[in-house]
Structure formats: C-alpha cells, structure tokens
Amino acid sequence: MNTQPSHRLILRNGQLLDLQQGRLIAGQEVLIEGDRIIAVRPQSRVPEAGVQAYDLNGKTLMPGMIDCHVHVLASNANLGLNALQPNAIIMYRALPILEAMLGRGFTTVRDAGGADWALARSIELGLVPGPRIFASGKALSQTGGHGDMRARGSLLLNEPCSCCFRAGAIARIVDGVDNVRLAVREELQQGASQIKIMASGGVASPTDPIANTQYSEAEIRAIVDEAEAANTYVMAHAYTPRAIRRAIECGVRTIEHGNLVDADTARLMAERNAFAVPTQVTYEMLAEHGARFGLAQESVAKIEEVRLAGRNALRLFAEADVPMGYGSDLLGEMHEYQTHELKIRAEILGNLAALRSATTVAAQILQREGELGCIAPGALADLLVVNGNPLTDIDCLIGQGENLAMIIQDGSIKKNTLT
Ligand code: ZN
Ligand code: ZN
C-alpha cells in the first residue's frame, strides 16, 4: 500500500517488454500515480514538473513476476515438523522468505496452503516486505491424504478444529460432503482468495502413494460449488491422469503439478479452460537437496516417480494448449531456487513462454488480468527494471535478483540501484 497516493513518478528511456509480441519496445515512458500505472506513452522530450523521474538508460522494463504456487510458511522441508513449530517461530521464519521472494522480482504470489488473510494484509499494510499474497488459508485434505502429516501409529497433528490451527500446517483434514462445505465456508470467511485441495497422493506426506486419488467426487463437487458461490475457484494438487481428470470433471480450475499427465487428459483440461501450474523446480531441488534439508525418508523415495515425468508434462501441456502458470512450490532452505523454474521452462518451452507463465498467464489464473502481470494504464504499478534482455537471456532473472536494478511494487520503490 502506498502511503502517498498522489505521488507521481515516471520511468523514462527503458525498453518495454512486450509479452504479446515477444519483443522489446524502445522510446516509451511509464507514468505512475499512487499504486497504479496511469500512462504508457512515447517518450516526451521534457519530463513533467513535479514528477520524480528515473532514467532507465535502455534497461528492460517488465511487469513484476507472479509465482502461482508457493508455501511462504514452509520454512522446514519436512512439513510434518513444520506443522509442529510454534506459531511465532513460523511467522518470524517466514519474514526472510517473503523478503527474498520480493528481491527476486516476485511482486505477487499465490500461496497454495498455509498463508492466510492476516499475513496477506500485513504485507498490504507495509508491515512486512514481501510479495502481495493470494492466500488459500489451509489446504483441504482428506484423512490419509496429502495434507495428513501423521506417521502411521501416530495421532499427533490431528487438528481439532479450525480455531486451533497451527500456523505451520499447510493443510487441514476434513472429510465428508457437509464437512468440506463448512470448511470451504470457513476458509472463505477467514479471507482465503481461492480454495486449495489435495486431490491425489503427494511427495511430502508419509502415507499416501502418488497413484491414489483423494476426496470423493461428491466432496470435490461440493467444494467447487461453495468456491464458485463465492465467485472464486478451486486449485487442486494432482499428479496422475486419473486424479486430474476427476478433478477437472468436478469443476476444478487449476491443476497443481500435473507431472504424470497424458495427452488425452491435457486435451480435456484445454477443453474445460483449465490451467496447469507445473512446479518442476521443486522436484529437481528435492532430488538434489531434499534429504540434506530434512525431507522425510518416505518422501525422498517418492521424488523420482514424479521428477522425470514432470519435464515431459510441460511439453504435453504446451502441445494441448493448456495455459501454464509459474509455480515453484519450494520448501525450507530450497526457497532460494525459486527463479530456477524460469530456466527449466525456458529450456523446454522457450524464454517467452517462461516469461508469460510468470506474468500474463499468472494474472489470468489470479483473475486479475489487466491489473497484474502487465504494463498498461490502470494496472497496479508492479515493475522490474532488468539489466539485460530476458527474451534472449533468461539468466538475467535467475538467482536472487542480482540483475534487477529496480523493483517497484504498488507504485513504491522497493529496490533501486540506478544512479
Ligand atoms: Zn502439492
Ligand atoms: Zn504445494
């Protein structure tokens, strides 16, 4: 939130990244007032009086990036242990994670389980530096599902009720049509932007094989029904064609991961105007570093099942014209690899597709087209000034924001190394 709503600034002499055409446009200037872009126009010879002007000196100007699948409260790669941490520790450990995301150029994220309205609001109020958050609250998981972190023989972590949640738990366990309806209403009442469900087995949970489907169709339909009643949508963790197909047929809008998708299922997603949010980087990093960073042994064994297929899934989604949003899904110390997903996407799909996934497509997923992920009058002023051209060299966005000369969020300057 900008504290000086009438404050005006102008970015001159930059090269605008045109994500439609896949080119840079020189000779444009962008005028910002308060938290919005109010003009994108050919460069004027004389800067307006009373406007703070920045000369970008031919650097690239692009929209702030959007990561559609993060867990900002997952500071421990072992999600079971994460859920056991005291709330205050979870929140303090999230602060550097949030700040680093913004520093890498992610001005917006969609949290896929854990973060709530209060955290999103804290960022909006400027109490905490970090990306704007579209929070899901707690993801919904069935008993024995991907959100059920109890080891066999253990009854720990069974959340008793929604007022006793631990901050570090990314999910809540809820079963039955009536109960899931209530859970969705609770999450929405608490300020969730969208609803996240676990619709298949997963890696970071102890007792659910990847091949399992989760939730009955009746439960998924009830969840979708409640989300749509509130004019929002459901995002579902799902890997296999079987799990993806039933989620889509029950009205789920975004498929998270989707590593084991096949061509037929990808086509079904395209027909139903669904989105995919692949998160390949997390499998690459879990395979490389997971055990070292405390991922449970049952989880390490599951990684290879989905890692190798994940790269092929990117191709299958592209061939079927399923729009793909950017997702990283990193846990614990692996958060530092957040931009590496861009490199994976660029290798397989090209730089422009990688850039669109984190801007225009991500904004569609968030139902904020024209406001986020673009440089246009009326859009929120979330902008990056980049040393280099990401259309030809994606590496200028990889790392910890070393090549970002400027980061603007909501019209306020969060980083500026221009002299
Ligand atoms: Zn997941
Ligand atoms: Zn996730």
Short mmCIF file of C-alpha atoms and ligand atoms in Angstrom, two decimals:
data_model
loop_
_atom_site.label_atom_id
_atom_site.label_comp_id
_atom_site.label_asym_id
_atom_site.label_seq_id
_atom_site.Cartn_x
_atom_site.Cartn_y
_atom_site.Cartn_z
CA MET A 1 0.00 0.00 0.00
CA ASN A 2 1.40 3.35 -0.99
CA THR A 3 1.35 5.90 1.77
CA GLN A 4 1.46 8.82 -0.66
CA PRO A 5 -1.41 8.14 -3.04
CA SER A 6 -0.87 11.29 -5.08
CA HIS A 7 2.84 10.67 -5.51
CA ARG A 8 3.85 10.54 -9.18
CA LEU A 9 6.88 9.00 -10.74
CA ILE A 10 7.99 8.43 -14.28
CA LEU A 11 10.27 5.77 -15.74
CA ARG A 12 11.98 7.06 -18.87
CA ASN A 13 14.25 5.65 -21.51
CA GLY A 14 13.56 2.00 -20.77
CA GLN A 15 12.83 -0.84 -23.19
CA LEU A 16 9.37 -2.17 -22.50
CA LEU A 17 8.97 -5.94 -22.57
CA ASP A 18 6.00 -6.65 -24.84
CA LEU A 19 4.76 -10.08 -23.74
CA GLN A 20 2.19 -10.33 -26.53
CA GLN A 21 4.65 -9.91 -29.38
CA GLY A 22 7.75 -11.13 -27.59
CA ARG A 23 9.88 -8.06 -28.23
CA LEU A 24 11.31 -5.01 -26.55
CA ILE A 25 9.85 -1.59 -27.37
CA ALA A 26 12.17 1.37 -27.07
CA GLY A 27 11.22 5.02 -26.70
CA GLN A 28 8.36 4.59 -24.21
CA GLU A 29 7.83 6.05 -20.79
CA VAL A 30 5.64 4.83 -17.96
CA LEU A 31 3.88 7.24 -15.63
CA ILE A 32 2.82 6.03 -12.19
CA GLU A 33 0.48 7.75 -9.79
CA GLY A 34 0.00 6.26 -6.35
CA ASP A 35 -0.16 2.50 -6.75
CA ARG A 36 -1.24 2.47 -10.42
CA ILE A 37 0.25 2.93 -13.86
CA ILE A 38 -1.64 5.83 -15.42
CA ALA A 39 0.11 6.17 -18.78
CA VAL A 40 2.36 4.21 -21.12
CA ARG A 41 3.31 6.52 -23.95
CA PRO A 42 6.01 7.64 -26.36
CA GLN A 43 8.75 9.40 -24.52
CA SER A 44 8.25 13.11 -24.00
CA ARG A 45 11.23 15.37 -24.53
CA VAL A 46 10.80 17.27 -21.30
CA PRO A 47 9.85 15.49 -18.07
CA GLU A 48 6.73 16.88 -16.40
CA ALA A 49 7.22 19.20 -13.47
CA GLY A 50 6.55 17.73 -10.05
CA VAL A 51 7.11 14.19 -11.20
CA GLN A 52 10.00 12.16 -9.87
CA ALA A 53 11.82 10.90 -12.99
CA TYR A 54 14.10 7.88 -13.32
CA ASP A 55 16.27 7.36 -16.40
CA LEU A 56 16.43 3.61 -17.05
CA ASN A 57 19.24 4.10 -19.53
CA GLY A 58 17.99 1.49 -22.00
CA LYS A 59 17.42 -1.24 -19.43
CA THR A 60 14.47 -3.63 -19.77
CA LEU A 61 11.22 -2.72 -18.03
CA MET A 62 8.94 -5.67 -17.34
CA PRO A 63 5.98 -6.46 -15.07
CA GLY A 64 6.71 -7.76 -11.58
CA MET A 65 6.61 -11.54 -11.66
CA ILE A 66 3.94 -13.79 -10.14
CA ASP A 67 4.60 -17.21 -8.64
CA CYS A 68 1.33 -19.18 -8.60
CA HIS A 69 2.42 -21.91 -6.21
CA VAL A 70 4.40 -21.15 -3.07
CA HIS A 71 4.22 -22.00 0.62
CA VAL A 72 5.67 -18.98 2.36
CA LEU A 73 5.20 -20.54 5.81
CA ALA A 74 7.04 -23.76 4.91
CA SER A 75 10.44 -22.87 6.34
CA ASN A 76 11.14 -26.54 7.07
CA ALA A 77 11.29 -29.06 4.20
CA ASN A 78 9.71 -31.63 6.50
CA LEU A 79 6.11 -30.43 6.52
CA GLY A 80 5.24 -32.63 9.49
CA LEU A 81 7.91 -30.93 11.60
CA ASN A 82 6.94 -27.56 10.17
CA ALA A 83 3.41 -28.04 11.48
CA LEU A 84 4.73 -28.67 14.98
CA GLN A 85 6.63 -25.37 15.26
CA PRO A 86 5.14 -22.68 17.49
CA ASN A 87 3.21 -20.05 15.56
CA ALA A 88 5.56 -17.19 16.41
CA ILE A 89 8.59 -19.09 15.13
CA ILE A 90 6.77 -19.95 11.91
CA MET A 91 5.91 -16.31 11.32
CA TYR A 92 9.40 -14.99 12.08
CA ARG A 93 10.96 -17.61 9.83
CA ALA A 94 8.61 -16.55 7.04
CA LEU A 95 9.88 -12.96 7.07
CA PRO A 96 13.18 -13.57 5.26
CA ILE A 97 11.43 -15.97 2.86
CA LEU A 98 8.96 -13.25 1.91
CA GLU A 99 11.57 -10.54 1.58
CA ALA A 100 13.78 -12.75 -0.59
CA MET A 101 10.85 -13.54 -2.92
CA LEU A 102 10.27 -9.85 -3.49
CA GLY A 103 14.01 -9.38 -4.01
CA ARG A 104 13.96 -11.97 -6.82
CA GLY A 105 11.29 -9.94 -8.59
CA PHE A 106 8.14 -11.75 -7.45
CA THR A 107 5.80 -8.93 -6.55
CA THR A 108 2.83 -11.31 -6.21
CA VAL A 109 2.46 -14.92 -5.13
CA ARG A 110 -0.40 -17.34 -4.76
CA ASP A 111 0.11 -19.34 -1.59
CA ALA A 112 -1.00 -22.95 -2.04
CA GLY A 113 -1.53 -23.70 1.64
CA GLY A 114 -0.55 -22.12 4.93
CA ALA A 115 -0.61 -18.37 4.45
CA ASP A 116 -3.79 -16.62 5.48
CA TRP A 117 -5.51 -13.30 5.10
CA ALA A 118 -3.74 -11.77 8.10
CA LEU A 119 -0.32 -12.31 6.54
CA ALA A 120 -1.52 -11.01 3.17
CA ARG A 121 -2.95 -7.99 4.95
CA SER A 122 0.29 -7.39 6.88
CA ILE A 123 2.13 -7.10 3.56
CA GLU A 124 -0.57 -4.88 2.09
CA LEU A 125 -0.23 -2.59 5.12
CA GLY A 126 3.53 -2.41 4.62
CA LEU A 127 4.27 -4.08 7.97
CA VAL A 128 6.29 -6.78 6.27
CA PRO A 129 8.22 -6.55 2.98
CA GLY A 130 7.17 -9.31 0.60
CA PRO A 131 5.07 -10.19 -2.39
CA ARG A 132 1.33 -9.48 -2.48
CA ILE A 133 -0.25 -12.76 -1.38
CA PHE A 134 -3.31 -14.53 -2.75
CA ALA A 135 -3.78 -16.81 0.23
CA SER A 136 -5.58 -20.16 0.24
CA GLY A 137 -5.70 -20.43 4.03
CA LYS A 138 -5.36 -24.10 4.91
CA ALA A 139 -5.47 -26.54 2.01
CA LEU A 140 -8.20 -29.15 2.44
CA SER A 141 -7.08 -32.77 2.68
CA GLN A 142 -8.96 -35.96 3.39
CA THR A 143 -7.84 -38.25 6.21
CA GLY A 144 -4.77 -40.08 4.96
CA GLY A 145 -4.40 -37.54 2.17
CA HIS A 146 -1.52 -35.30 1.12
CA GLY A 147 -2.22 -32.87 3.95
CA ASP A 148 -2.26 -35.59 6.61
CA MET A 149 1.24 -35.48 8.08
CA ARG A 150 0.68 -38.11 10.76
CA ALA A 151 3.03 -41.06 10.62
CA ARG A 152 1.33 -44.44 10.87
CA GLY A 153 0.57 -45.19 14.51
CA SER A 154 0.60 -41.52 15.43
CA LEU A 155 -2.38 -39.38 16.25
CA LEU A 156 -0.36 -36.19 16.59
CA LEU A 157 -1.14 -33.24 14.34
CA ASN A 158 -4.79 -34.09 14.08
CA GLU A 159 -6.16 -30.56 14.01
CA PRO A 160 -9.10 -30.48 16.40
CA CYS A 161 -10.96 -27.51 14.93
CA SER A 162 -10.41 -24.51 12.76
CA CYS A 163 -9.77 -22.16 15.69
CA CYS A 164 -6.83 -24.24 16.92
CA PHE A 165 -4.79 -24.35 13.72
CA ARG A 166 -1.06 -24.18 13.85
CA ALA A 167 0.47 -21.59 11.53
CA GLY A 168 2.99 -24.12 10.23
CA ALA A 169 0.38 -26.60 8.98
CA ILE A 170 -0.23 -26.12 5.27
CA ALA A 171 -3.43 -28.15 5.34
CA ARG A 172 -6.39 -29.17 7.47
CA ILE A 173 -8.01 -32.58 7.49
CA VAL A 174 -11.68 -32.67 6.68
CA ASP A 175 -13.90 -35.46 5.37
CA GLY A 176 -17.46 -35.76 4.15
CA VAL A 177 -19.62 -33.59 1.91
CA ASP A 178 -21.16 -31.49 4.66
CA ASN A 179 -17.87 -31.02 6.45
CA VAL A 180 -15.95 -29.93 3.36
CA ARG A 181 -18.72 -27.43 2.59
CA LEU A 182 -18.31 -25.99 6.07
CA ALA A 183 -14.52 -25.96 5.72
CA VAL A 184 -14.69 -24.02 2.45
CA ARG A 185 -17.08 -21.52 4.02
CA GLU A 186 -14.72 -21.15 7.00
CA GLU A 187 -11.68 -20.59 4.79
CA LEU A 188 -13.56 -18.03 2.71
CA GLN A 189 -14.90 -16.29 5.79
CA GLN A 190 -11.33 -16.10 7.09
CA GLY A 191 -10.28 -14.41 3.86
CA ALA A 192 -8.96 -17.11 1.52
CA SER A 193 -8.67 -15.83 -2.07
CA GLN A 194 -9.19 -19.31 -3.54
CA ILE A 195 -9.57 -22.84 -2.20
CA LYS A 196 -6.82 -25.42 -2.38
CA ILE A 197 -7.50 -29.14 -2.20
CA MET A 198 -5.36 -32.25 -2.22
CA ALA A 199 -6.81 -34.44 -4.98
CA SER A 200 -4.09 -37.08 -5.20
CA GLY A 201 -1.18 -38.55 -3.30
CA GLY A 202 1.92 -36.43 -2.91
CA VAL A 203 5.61 -36.36 -2.13
CA ALA A 204 5.91 -34.53 1.18
CA SER A 205 3.41 -36.64 3.14
CA PRO A 206 4.03 -40.04 4.74
CA THR A 207 1.13 -42.40 3.99
CA ASP A 208 -0.36 -41.55 0.59
CA PRO A 209 1.12 -43.10 -2.56
CA ILE A 210 1.27 -40.78 -5.62
CA ALA A 211 -1.15 -43.02 -7.55
CA ASN A 212 -4.01 -42.57 -5.04
CA THR A 213 -6.90 -40.29 -5.82
CA GLN A 214 -8.14 -38.24 -2.88
CA TYR A 215 -11.61 -36.98 -1.99
CA SER A 216 -14.76 -38.47 -3.44
CA GLU A 217 -16.26 -36.79 -6.47
CA ALA A 218 -19.18 -35.71 -4.30
CA GLU A 219 -16.78 -33.95 -1.92
CA ILE A 220 -14.88 -32.21 -4.74
CA ARG A 221 -18.13 -31.07 -6.35
CA ALA A 222 -19.31 -29.64 -3.02
CA ILE A 223 -16.02 -27.78 -2.59
CA VAL A 224 -16.19 -26.35 -6.11
CA ASP A 225 -19.83 -25.43 -5.60
CA GLU A 226 -19.01 -23.41 -2.46
CA ALA A 227 -15.99 -21.72 -4.04
CA GLU A 228 -17.96 -20.74 -7.13
CA ALA A 229 -20.82 -19.46 -4.98
CA ALA A 230 -18.29 -17.01 -3.55
CA ASN A 231 -17.03 -16.12 -7.07
CA THR A 232 -13.74 -17.85 -6.66
CA TYR A 233 -12.31 -21.20 -7.73
CA VAL A 234 -10.55 -24.37 -6.66
CA MET A 235 -6.91 -25.30 -7.23
CA ALA A 236 -6.08 -28.99 -6.85
CA HIS A 237 -2.85 -30.81 -6.13
CA ALA A 238 -2.95 -33.73 -8.61
CA TYR A 239 -0.39 -35.85 -10.43
CA THR A 240 -1.98 -38.71 -12.35
CA PRO A 241 -4.32 -38.60 -15.36
CA ARG A 242 -6.99 -40.28 -13.21
CA ALA A 243 -6.73 -37.69 -10.43
CA ILE A 244 -6.54 -34.76 -12.88
CA ARG A 245 -9.50 -35.99 -14.94
CA ARG A 246 -11.84 -36.37 -11.98
CA ALA A 247 -10.79 -33.00 -10.54
CA ILE A 248 -11.46 -31.28 -13.88
CA GLU A 249 -14.77 -33.09 -14.35
CA CYS A 250 -15.82 -31.89 -10.90
CA GLY A 251 -15.05 -28.27 -11.84
CA VAL A 252 -11.53 -27.65 -10.52
CA ARG A 253 -9.95 -24.73 -12.40
CA THR A 254 -6.20 -25.09 -11.83
CA ILE A 255 -4.19 -28.32 -11.66
CA GLU A 256 -1.11 -28.03 -9.48
CA HIS A 257 1.98 -30.07 -10.51
CA GLY A 258 0.28 -32.41 -13.04
CA ASN A 259 3.55 -34.28 -13.56
CA LEU A 260 2.06 -37.56 -14.80
CA VAL A 261 -0.49 -36.02 -17.18
CA ASP A 262 -1.07 -37.73 -20.54
CA ALA A 263 -2.11 -36.22 -23.87
CA ASP A 264 -5.82 -37.06 -23.52
CA THR A 265 -6.06 -35.55 -20.06
CA ALA A 266 -4.20 -32.43 -21.17
CA ARG A 267 -6.72 -32.06 -24.02
CA LEU A 268 -9.59 -32.36 -21.55
CA MET A 269 -8.04 -29.56 -19.48
CA ALA A 270 -7.79 -27.35 -22.55
CA GLU A 271 -11.44 -28.06 -23.46
CA ARG A 272 -12.55 -27.05 -19.95
CA ASN A 273 -10.41 -23.88 -19.94
CA ALA A 274 -8.38 -25.21 -17.04
CA PHE A 275 -4.87 -24.08 -16.19
CA ALA A 276 -1.80 -26.05 -15.21
CA VAL A 277 0.70 -24.88 -12.63
CA PRO A 278 3.71 -27.13 -13.02
CA THR A 279 6.34 -26.90 -10.28
CA GLN A 280 9.26 -28.78 -11.79
CA VAL A 281 11.95 -26.94 -9.83
CA THR A 282 10.80 -28.40 -6.53
CA TYR A 283 11.37 -31.99 -7.75
CA GLU A 284 14.78 -31.12 -9.14
CA MET A 285 15.76 -29.49 -5.85
CA LEU A 286 14.18 -32.15 -3.64
CA ALA A 287 16.12 -34.79 -5.54
CA GLU A 288 19.34 -32.84 -5.12
CA HIS A 289 18.97 -31.43 -1.62
CA GLY A 290 15.82 -32.89 -0.02
CA ALA A 291 17.46 -35.46 2.26
CA ARG A 292 20.09 -32.96 3.40
CA PHE A 293 17.40 -30.43 4.29
CA GLY A 294 15.38 -32.86 6.36
CA LEU A 295 12.79 -34.23 3.94
CA ALA A 296 11.42 -37.46 5.44
CA GLN A 297 12.74 -40.75 4.02
CA GLU A 298 9.28 -41.85 2.75
CA SER A 299 9.18 -38.63 0.75
CA VAL A 300 12.65 -38.93 -0.76
CA ALA A 301 11.61 -42.29 -2.21
CA LYS A 302 8.63 -40.72 -3.99
CA ILE A 303 10.50 -37.95 -5.79
CA GLU A 304 11.80 -39.86 -8.78
CA GLU A 305 8.28 -41.06 -9.58
CA VAL A 306 7.29 -37.54 -10.49
CA ARG A 307 10.54 -35.71 -11.29
CA LEU A 308 11.38 -37.35 -14.62
CA ALA A 309 7.78 -37.22 -15.87
CA GLY A 310 7.49 -33.55 -14.93
CA ARG A 311 9.65 -32.29 -17.77
CA ASN A 312 7.56 -34.21 -20.28
CA ALA A 313 4.37 -32.83 -18.72
CA LEU A 314 5.49 -29.31 -19.70
CA ARG A 315 5.60 -30.46 -23.34
CA LEU A 316 2.23 -32.25 -23.13
CA PHE A 317 0.52 -29.19 -21.65
CA ALA A 318 2.07 -26.98 -24.34
CA GLU A 319 1.01 -29.34 -27.17
CA ALA A 320 -2.57 -29.34 -25.88
CA ASP A 321 -2.59 -25.54 -25.44
CA VAL A 322 -3.18 -25.71 -21.71
CA PRO A 323 -2.07 -22.33 -20.34
CA MET A 324 0.67 -22.78 -17.75
CA GLY A 325 1.26 -20.55 -14.77
CA TYR A 326 4.57 -20.27 -12.97
CA GLY A 327 4.94 -22.43 -9.88
CA SER A 328 7.91 -23.19 -7.65
CA ASP A 329 6.46 -24.99 -4.59
CA LEU A 330 9.81 -24.92 -2.79
CA LEU A 331 10.16 -25.82 0.85
CA GLY A 332 12.60 -24.87 3.58
CA GLU A 333 16.10 -23.82 2.54
CA MET A 334 15.29 -24.63 -1.09
CA HIS A 335 13.33 -21.39 -1.50
CA GLU A 336 16.47 -19.76 -2.88
CA TYR A 337 15.97 -21.71 -6.14
CA GLN A 338 12.64 -20.01 -6.88
CA THR A 339 13.79 -18.41 -10.14
CA HIS A 340 15.28 -21.67 -11.39
CA GLU A 341 11.83 -22.72 -12.65
CA LEU A 342 12.24 -19.96 -15.26
CA LYS A 343 15.36 -21.65 -16.52
CA ILE A 344 13.65 -25.06 -16.73
CA ARG A 345 10.66 -23.58 -18.59
CA ALA A 346 12.91 -21.60 -20.93
CA GLU A 347 14.90 -24.71 -21.81
CA ILE A 348 11.79 -26.70 -22.69
CA LEU A 349 9.30 -24.08 -23.85
CA GLY A 350 11.38 -21.05 -24.74
CA ASN A 351 12.03 -17.76 -22.96
CA LEU A 352 8.79 -16.05 -23.97
CA ALA A 353 6.59 -18.89 -22.67
CA ALA A 354 8.57 -18.89 -19.43
CA LEU A 355 8.07 -15.13 -19.04
CA ARG A 356 4.35 -15.32 -19.84
CA SER A 357 3.87 -18.05 -17.24
CA ALA A 358 5.04 -15.62 -14.55
CA THR A 359 3.12 -12.60 -15.88
CA THR A 360 0.16 -12.70 -18.27
CA VAL A 361 -0.90 -16.32 -17.68
CA ALA A 362 -0.40 -15.99 -13.92
CA ALA A 363 -2.65 -12.91 -13.92
CA GLN A 364 -5.37 -14.92 -15.70
CA ILE A 365 -5.06 -17.60 -13.04
CA LEU A 366 -5.47 -14.94 -10.34
CA GLN A 367 -8.44 -13.49 -12.26
CA ARG A 368 -6.62 -10.14 -12.28
CA GLU A 369 -5.90 -9.68 -15.99
CA GLY A 370 -5.13 -6.08 -16.85
CA GLU A 371 -4.23 -5.36 -13.23
CA LEU A 372 -1.29 -7.67 -12.63
CA GLY A 373 1.36 -9.14 -14.91
CA CYS A 374 1.19 -6.32 -17.43
CA ILE A 375 2.39 -2.78 -18.07
CA ALA A 376 -0.72 -0.88 -19.05
CA PRO A 377 -2.77 2.09 -17.89
CA GLY A 378 -4.90 1.04 -14.92
CA ALA A 379 -2.61 -1.81 -13.92
CA LEU A 380 -1.05 -1.95 -10.48
CA ALA A 381 2.46 -0.49 -10.66
CA ASP A 382 4.45 -3.69 -10.07
CA LEU A 383 7.55 -3.32 -12.23
CA LEU A 384 11.07 -4.63 -12.63
CA VAL A 385 14.00 -2.86 -14.25
CA VAL A 386 16.32 -5.55 -15.55
CA ASN A 387 19.97 -5.39 -16.58
CA GLY A 388 19.73 -7.46 -19.74
CA ASN A 389 17.08 -8.83 -22.09
CA PRO A 390 15.22 -11.84 -20.66
CA LEU A 391 13.84 -12.67 -24.13
CA THR A 392 17.30 -13.65 -25.27
CA ASP A 393 18.97 -14.35 -21.92
CA ILE A 394 16.77 -15.78 -19.18
CA ASP A 395 19.78 -15.83 -16.85
CA CYS A 396 19.30 -12.14 -16.11
CA LEU A 397 16.30 -13.19 -13.97
CA ILE A 398 17.93 -16.21 -12.33
CA GLY A 399 19.41 -16.02 -8.86
CA GLN A 400 18.49 -13.65 -6.07
CA GLY A 401 17.67 -10.57 -8.12
CA GLU A 402 21.28 -9.58 -8.76
CA ASN A 403 20.32 -8.17 -12.18
CA LEU A 404 17.26 -6.30 -11.00
CA ALA A 405 18.21 -2.64 -10.95
CA MET A 406 14.83 -1.60 -9.64
CA ILE A 407 11.82 -3.28 -8.04
CA ILE A 408 8.58 -1.36 -7.78
CA GLN A 409 5.53 -2.77 -6.03
CA ASP A 410 2.21 -0.98 -5.74
CA GLY A 411 3.96 2.14 -7.03
CA SER A 412 6.51 2.21 -4.24
CA ILE A 413 10.19 1.62 -4.86
CA LYS A 414 11.43 -1.47 -3.01
CA LYS A 415 14.89 -1.58 -4.58
CA ASN A 416 16.82 0.94 -6.62
CA THR A 417 20.42 0.64 -7.72
CA LEU A 418 20.09 3.18 -10.57
CA THR A 419 22.45 6.06 -10.00
ZN ZN B 1 1.11 -30.26 -3.95
ZN ZN B 2 2.46 -27.07 -2.80
#
